[in-house]
mmCIF file with all atom_site columns, C-alpha atoms in Angstrom:
data_model
loop_
_atom_site.group_PDB
_atom_site.id
_atom_site.type_symbol
_atom_site.label_atom_id
_atom_site.label_alt_id
_atom_site.label_comp_id
_atom_site.label_asym_id
_atom_site.label_entity_id
_atom_site.label_seq_id
_atom_site.pdbx_PDB_ins_code
_atom_site.Cartn_x
_atom_site.Cartn_y
_atom_site.Cartn_z
_atom_site.occupancy
_atom_site.B_iso_or_equiv
_atom_site.pdbx_formal_charge
_atom_site.auth_seq_id
_atom_site.auth_comp_id
_atom_site.auth_asym_id
_atom_site.auth_atom_id
_atom_site.pdbx_PDB_model_num
ATOM 1   C CA . MET A 1 1   ? 29.325 58.500  151.149 1.00 0.00 ? 10  MET A CA 1
ATOM 2   C CA . LEU A 1 2   ? 26.880 60.652  149.204 1.00 0.00 ? 11  LEU A CA 1
ATOM 3   C CA . LEU A 1 3   ? 28.887 63.795  150.016 1.00 0.00 ? 12  LEU A CA 1
ATOM 4   C CA . THR A 1 4   ? 32.081 62.104  148.833 1.00 0.00 ? 13  THR A CA 1
ATOM 5   C CA . GLN A 1 5   ? 30.504 61.226  145.486 1.00 0.00 ? 14  GLN A CA 1
ATOM 6   C CA . TRP A 1 6   ? 29.177 64.774  145.161 1.00 0.00 ? 15  TRP A CA 1
ATOM 7   C CA . ARG A 1 7   ? 32.613 66.260  145.908 1.00 0.00 ? 16  ARG A CA 1
ATOM 8   C CA . ARG A 1 8   ? 34.384 64.037  143.405 1.00 0.00 ? 17  ARG A CA 1
ATOM 9   C CA . ALA A 1 9   ? 31.960 64.983  140.630 1.00 0.00 ? 18  ALA A CA 1
ATOM 10  C CA . ARG A 1 10  ? 33.048 68.656  140.659 1.00 0.00 ? 19  ARG A CA 1
ATOM 11  C CA . PRO A 1 11  ? 36.152 70.786  141.347 1.00 0.00 ? 20  PRO A CA 1
ATOM 12  C CA . PHE A 1 12  ? 35.373 71.096  145.060 1.00 0.00 ? 21  PHE A CA 1
ATOM 13  C CA . GLY A 1 13  ? 38.903 71.839  146.260 1.00 0.00 ? 22  GLY A CA 1
ATOM 14  C CA . ALA A 1 14  ? 39.395 74.536  143.638 1.00 0.00 ? 23  ALA A CA 1
ATOM 15  C CA . SER A 1 15  ? 36.108 76.200  144.526 1.00 0.00 ? 24  SER A CA 1
ATOM 16  C CA . CYS A 1 16  ? 36.976 76.163  148.235 1.00 0.00 ? 25  CYS A CA 1
ATOM 17  C CA . LEU A 1 17  ? 40.352 77.745  147.475 1.00 0.00 ? 26  LEU A CA 1
ATOM 18  C CA . VAL A 1 18  ? 38.770 80.482  145.329 1.00 0.00 ? 27  VAL A CA 1
ATOM 19  C CA . ALA A 1 19  ? 36.125 81.196  147.985 1.00 0.00 ? 28  ALA A CA 1
ATOM 20  C CA . ALA A 1 20  ? 38.795 81.307  150.716 1.00 0.00 ? 29  ALA A CA 1
ATOM 21  C CA . ALA A 1 21  ? 40.757 83.781  148.594 1.00 0.00 ? 30  ALA A CA 1
ATOM 22  C CA . GLY A 1 22  ? 37.622 85.904  148.310 1.00 0.00 ? 31  GLY A CA 1
ATOM 23  C CA . VAL A 1 23  ? 37.133 85.854  152.077 1.00 0.00 ? 32  VAL A CA 1
ATOM 24  C CA . GLU A 1 24  ? 40.775 86.783  152.616 1.00 0.00 ? 33  GLU A CA 1
ATOM 25  C CA . ILE A 1 25  ? 40.625 89.691  150.146 1.00 0.00 ? 34  ILE A CA 1
ATOM 26  C CA . LEU A 1 26  ? 37.321 90.787  151.671 1.00 0.00 ? 35  LEU A CA 1
ATOM 27  C CA . LEU A 1 27  ? 38.572 90.766  155.260 1.00 0.00 ? 36  LEU A CA 1
ATOM 28  C CA . VAL A 1 28  ? 42.083 92.227  154.936 1.00 0.00 ? 37  VAL A CA 1
ATOM 29  C CA . PRO A 1 29  ? 40.940 95.848  154.401 1.00 0.00 ? 38  PRO A CA 1
ATOM 30  C CA . VAL A 1 30  ? 38.627 95.703  157.425 1.00 0.00 ? 39  VAL A CA 1
ATOM 31  C CA . ALA A 1 31  ? 40.830 93.639  159.740 1.00 0.00 ? 40  ALA A CA 1
ATOM 32  C CA . GLY A 1 32  ? 42.610 96.638  161.166 1.00 0.00 ? 41  GLY A CA 1
ATOM 33  C CA . VAL A 1 33  ? 46.126 95.426  160.421 1.00 0.00 ? 42  VAL A CA 1
ATOM 34  C CA . GLY A 1 34  ? 48.578 98.296  160.810 1.00 0.00 ? 43  GLY A CA 1
ATOM 35  C CA . LEU A 1 35  ? 49.990 97.819  157.305 1.00 0.00 ? 44  LEU A CA 1
ATOM 36  C CA . VAL A 1 36  ? 46.716 98.113  155.433 1.00 0.00 ? 45  VAL A CA 1
ATOM 37  C CA . VAL A 1 37  ? 44.984 101.330 154.472 1.00 0.00 ? 46  VAL A CA 1
ATOM 38  C CA . ASN A 1 38  ? 41.194 101.007 154.625 1.00 0.00 ? 47  ASN A CA 1
ATOM 39  C CA . GLY A 1 39  ? 40.162 104.050 152.651 1.00 0.00 ? 48  GLY A CA 1
ATOM 40  C CA . GLY A 1 40  ? 39.263 104.991 149.128 1.00 0.00 ? 49  GLY A CA 1
ATOM 41  C CA . VAL A 1 41  ? 39.314 102.562 146.277 1.00 0.00 ? 50  VAL A CA 1
ATOM 42  C CA . GLY A 1 42  ? 40.990 99.788  148.294 1.00 0.00 ? 51  GLY A CA 1
ATOM 43  C CA . GLY A 1 43  ? 38.082 99.481  150.710 1.00 0.00 ? 52  GLY A CA 1
ATOM 44  C CA . TYR A 1 44  ? 35.365 99.313  148.064 1.00 0.00 ? 53  TYR A CA 1
ATOM 45  C CA . ALA A 1 45  ? 37.374 97.249  145.611 1.00 0.00 ? 54  ALA A CA 1
ATOM 46  C CA . GLY A 1 46  ? 38.275 94.779  148.346 1.00 0.00 ? 55  GLY A CA 1
ATOM 47  C CA . PHE A 1 47  ? 34.616 94.303  149.148 1.00 0.00 ? 56  PHE A CA 1
ATOM 48  C CA . LEU A 1 48  ? 33.543 93.954  145.508 1.00 0.00 ? 57  LEU A CA 1
ATOM 49  C CA . VAL A 1 49  ? 36.372 91.647  144.443 1.00 0.00 ? 58  VAL A CA 1
ATOM 50  C CA . GLY A 1 50  ? 35.988 89.539  147.584 1.00 0.00 ? 59  GLY A CA 1
ATOM 51  C CA . VAL A 1 51  ? 32.254 89.044  147.079 1.00 0.00 ? 60  VAL A CA 1
ATOM 52  C CA . PHE A 1 52  ? 32.837 88.332  143.375 1.00 0.00 ? 61  PHE A CA 1
ATOM 53  C CA . LEU A 1 53  ? 35.429 85.651  144.165 1.00 0.00 ? 62  LEU A CA 1
ATOM 54  C CA . ILE A 1 54  ? 33.154 84.021  146.744 1.00 0.00 ? 63  ILE A CA 1
ATOM 55  C CA . ALA A 1 55  ? 30.362 83.915  144.146 1.00 0.00 ? 64  ALA A CA 1
ATOM 56  C CA . MET A 1 56  ? 32.720 82.499  141.521 1.00 0.00 ? 65  MET A CA 1
ATOM 57  C CA . GLY A 1 57  ? 33.884 79.847  143.986 1.00 0.00 ? 66  GLY A CA 1
ATOM 58  C CA . ALA A 1 58  ? 30.267 78.820  144.493 1.00 0.00 ? 67  ALA A CA 1
ATOM 59  C CA . GLY A 1 59  ? 29.665 78.867  140.739 1.00 0.00 ? 68  GLY A CA 1
ATOM 60  C CA . LEU A 1 60  ? 32.717 76.699  140.170 1.00 0.00 ? 69  LEU A CA 1
ATOM 61  C CA . CYS A 1 61  ? 31.455 74.195  142.725 1.00 0.00 ? 70  CYS A CA 1
ATOM 62  C CA . TRP A 1 62  ? 27.889 74.047  141.441 1.00 0.00 ? 71  TRP A CA 1
ATOM 63  C CA . GLY A 1 63  ? 28.777 72.943  137.946 1.00 0.00 ? 72  GLY A CA 1
ATOM 64  C CA . GLY A 1 64  ? 28.995 76.171  135.997 1.00 0.00 ? 73  GLY A CA 1
ATOM 65  C CA . PRO A 1 65  ? 31.187 76.542  132.926 1.00 0.00 ? 74  PRO A CA 1
ATOM 66  C CA . ARG A 1 66  ? 34.463 76.059  134.765 1.00 0.00 ? 75  ARG A CA 1
ATOM 67  C CA . ASP A 1 67  ? 36.672 77.379  131.954 1.00 0.00 ? 76  ASP A CA 1
ATOM 68  C CA . VAL A 1 68  ? 34.932 80.756  131.825 1.00 0.00 ? 77  VAL A CA 1
ATOM 69  C CA . ILE A 1 69  ? 34.759 80.990  135.609 1.00 0.00 ? 78  ILE A CA 1
ATOM 70  C CA . ALA A 1 70  ? 38.476 80.191  135.924 1.00 0.00 ? 79  ALA A CA 1
ATOM 71  C CA . VAL A 1 71  ? 39.392 82.966  133.479 1.00 0.00 ? 80  VAL A CA 1
ATOM 72  C CA . LEU A 1 72  ? 37.147 85.432  135.351 1.00 0.00 ? 81  LEU A CA 1
ATOM 73  C CA . VAL A 1 73  ? 38.747 84.423  138.647 1.00 0.00 ? 82  VAL A CA 1
ATOM 74  C CA . VAL A 1 74  ? 42.257 85.029  137.291 1.00 0.00 ? 83  VAL A CA 1
ATOM 75  C CA . MET A 1 75  ? 41.210 88.456  135.998 1.00 0.00 ? 84  MET A CA 1
ATOM 76  C CA . ALA A 1 76  ? 39.632 89.319  139.355 1.00 0.00 ? 85  ALA A CA 1
ATOM 77  C CA . ALA A 1 77  ? 42.736 88.130  141.211 1.00 0.00 ? 86  ALA A CA 1
ATOM 78  C CA . LEU A 1 78  ? 44.968 90.311  139.063 1.00 0.00 ? 87  LEU A CA 1
ATOM 79  C CA . ALA A 1 79  ? 42.615 93.252  139.596 1.00 0.00 ? 88  ALA A CA 1
ATOM 80  C CA . ALA A 1 80  ? 42.702 92.583  143.333 1.00 0.00 ? 89  ALA A CA 1
ATOM 81  C CA . PHE A 1 81  ? 46.483 92.690  143.269 1.00 0.00 ? 90  PHE A CA 1
ATOM 82  C CA . VAL A 1 82  ? 46.357 96.223  141.869 1.00 0.00 ? 91  VAL A CA 1
ATOM 83  C CA . LEU A 1 83  ? 43.281 97.555  143.681 1.00 0.00 ? 92  LEU A CA 1
ATOM 84  C CA . THR A 1 84  ? 43.159 95.973  147.122 1.00 0.00 ? 93  THR A CA 1
ATOM 85  C CA . ASN A 1 85  ? 46.364 96.286  149.099 1.00 0.00 ? 94  ASN A CA 1
ATOM 86  C CA . LEU A 1 86  ? 48.373 93.942  146.898 1.00 0.00 ? 95  LEU A CA 1
ATOM 87  C CA . GLY A 1 87  ? 45.522 91.461  146.589 1.00 0.00 ? 96  GLY A CA 1
ATOM 88  C CA . GLY A 1 88  ? 44.994 90.829  150.257 1.00 0.00 ? 97  GLY A CA 1
ATOM 89  C CA . LEU A 1 89  ? 48.697 91.034  151.086 1.00 0.00 ? 98  LEU A CA 1
ATOM 90  C CA . LEU A 1 90  ? 49.486 88.872  148.019 1.00 0.00 ? 99  LEU A CA 1
ATOM 91  C CA . LEU A 1 91  ? 48.079 85.735  149.652 1.00 0.00 ? 100 LEU A CA 1
ATOM 92  C CA . GLY A 1 92  ? 44.508 86.236  148.397 1.00 0.00 ? 101 GLY A CA 1
ATOM 93  C CA . SER A 1 93  ? 45.526 86.815  144.794 1.00 0.00 ? 102 SER A CA 1
ATOM 94  C CA . LEU A 1 94  ? 47.867 83.846  144.860 1.00 0.00 ? 103 LEU A CA 1
ATOM 95  C CA . MET A 1 95  ? 45.177 81.561  146.322 1.00 0.00 ? 104 MET A CA 1
ATOM 96  C CA . ALA A 1 96  ? 42.660 82.730  143.711 1.00 0.00 ? 105 ALA A CA 1
ATOM 97  C CA . ILE A 1 97  ? 45.064 82.144  140.813 1.00 0.00 ? 106 ILE A CA 1
ATOM 98  C CA . VAL A 1 98  ? 46.013 78.667  142.067 1.00 0.00 ? 107 VAL A CA 1
ATOM 99  C CA . GLY A 1 99  ? 42.332 77.790  142.633 1.00 0.00 ? 108 GLY A CA 1
ATOM 100 C CA . ALA A 1 100 ? 41.428 79.026  139.143 1.00 0.00 ? 109 ALA A CA 1
ATOM 101 C CA . ALA A 1 101 ? 44.215 76.974  137.575 1.00 0.00 ? 110 ALA A CA 1
ATOM 102 C CA . TRP A 1 102 ? 43.102 73.939  139.551 1.00 0.00 ? 111 TRP A CA 1
ATOM 103 C CA . GLY A 1 103 ? 39.485 74.454  138.473 1.00 0.00 ? 112 GLY A CA 1
ATOM 104 C CA . PHE A 1 104 ? 40.499 74.993  134.838 1.00 0.00 ? 113 PHE A CA 1
ATOM 105 C CA . ALA A 1 105 ? 42.561 71.799  134.801 1.00 0.00 ? 114 ALA A CA 1
ATOM 106 C CA . TRP A 1 106 ? 39.889 69.673  136.503 1.00 0.00 ? 115 TRP A CA 1
ATOM 107 C CA . THR A 1 107 ? 38.089 67.096  134.358 1.00 0.00 ? 116 THR A CA 1
ATOM 108 C CA . PRO A 1 108 ? 34.981 65.123  135.289 1.00 0.00 ? 117 PRO A CA 1
ATOM 109 C CA . PRO A 1 109 ? 35.603 61.532  136.369 1.00 0.00 ? 118 PRO A CA 1
ATOM 110 C CA . VAL A 1 110 ? 35.182 58.861  133.726 1.00 0.00 ? 119 VAL A CA 1
ATOM 111 C CA . ILE A 1 111 ? 32.248 56.543  134.415 1.00 0.00 ? 120 ILE A CA 1
ATOM 112 C CA . ARG A 1 112 ? 33.128 52.985  133.487 1.00 0.00 ? 121 ARG A CA 1
ATOM 113 C CA . ALA A 1 113 ? 30.397 50.683  132.342 1.00 0.00 ? 122 ALA A CA 1
#
């Protein structure tokens, strides 16, 4: 019951989606899939963008300024699309953009007296 109240008081689903996108972008360059090249800028950028998205997902969940975080997540997702093997085979960038939009649109629940 306490966890349910905590989850409803913040954009929990959006933060989980952004963090999952970060994990996906982080793991695709090192997964050893035959399509993905793991060298150069893609390897380092995948690591940096993935860790950044995981941190932004946590920041979104812990009550940071969700508007600023959502804009940063969209910019990181677009950068991941260019830098990291099409943003984790397009799925990671798409998940990050949807999670950022969801977090941006979220409003705190109204407390009725």
